Amino acid sequence: MRRSFYHYILTQRGHNLHDPIEAFAGEVAKDIMFPKQSEEYHEVADYLEMNVDYLDSMDLFDQLWEKYLENNK
């Protein structure tokens, strides 16, 4: 069964806030407006670019999106 990017990223949460992936995942978990059901790159990327200040670089999102796609096959 396919899952949304949101559900995938929640599996990456942890307690190491110095790890950029774990820190990003923790912020996504707290973001009540995040597109939780989306499986579409552009919808999530547009949301992150226009609405959040907790992502320093879209490069991190692009890396995570690739992992999400691999995990969601």
XYZ file of C-alpha atoms in Angstrom:
73
model
C 0.000 0.000 0.000
C 1.324 3.428 -0.932
C 1.606 6.003 1.789
C 1.894 9.746 1.722
C 5.181 11.599 2.099
C 3.953 12.820 5.479
C 3.512 9.275 6.773
C 6.945 8.337 5.453
C 8.702 11.327 7.014
C 7.166 10.602 10.411
C 9.159 7.352 10.438
C 12.336 9.447 10.280
C 11.701 11.319 13.544
C 14.193 10.945 16.344
C 15.726 12.685 19.280
C 18.908 13.913 17.590
C 18.088 17.501 16.666
C 21.582 17.859 15.198
C 20.594 15.374 12.492
C 18.930 17.442 9.742
C 16.577 14.626 8.716
C 15.365 13.969 12.250
C 14.993 17.701 12.915
C 13.014 18.209 9.685
C 10.785 15.226 10.444
C 10.068 16.594 13.913
C 9.070 19.977 12.486
C 6.815 18.346 9.878
C 5.097 16.398 12.664
C 4.278 19.700 14.424
C 3.073 21.456 11.228
C -0.721 21.242 11.297
C -1.027 22.670 7.774
C 1.361 20.189 6.096
C -0.310 18.397 3.126
C -0.645 15.104 4.986
C -2.281 13.074 2.223
C -0.072 14.159 -0.657
C 1.987 11.733 -2.728
C 2.872 14.436 -5.288
C 6.310 16.049 -5.326
C 5.220 19.471 -6.578
C 2.413 19.827 -4.067
C 4.714 19.118 -1.110
C 7.655 21.101 -2.558
C 5.473 24.142 -3.251
C 4.070 24.016 0.261
C 7.556 23.850 1.783
C 8.934 26.645 -0.382
C 6.058 29.038 0.237
C 4.894 28.284 3.765
C 7.617 27.083 6.117
C 10.715 28.450 7.746
C 11.974 25.185 9.258
C 13.629 23.886 6.083
C 16.940 25.562 5.330
C 17.484 23.904 1.958
C 15.269 22.179 -0.570
C 18.216 19.852 -1.232
C 17.335 18.001 1.963
C 13.738 17.622 0.818
C 14.889 16.348 -2.599
C 17.079 13.706 -0.930
C 14.219 12.640 1.312
C 11.808 12.525 -1.619
C 14.126 10.059 -3.394
C 14.219 7.874 -0.275
C 10.429 8.147 -0.039
C 10.033 6.946 -3.627
C 12.399 4.019 -3.045
C 10.539 3.088 0.134
C 7.125 3.397 -1.517
C 7.644 1.006 -4.429
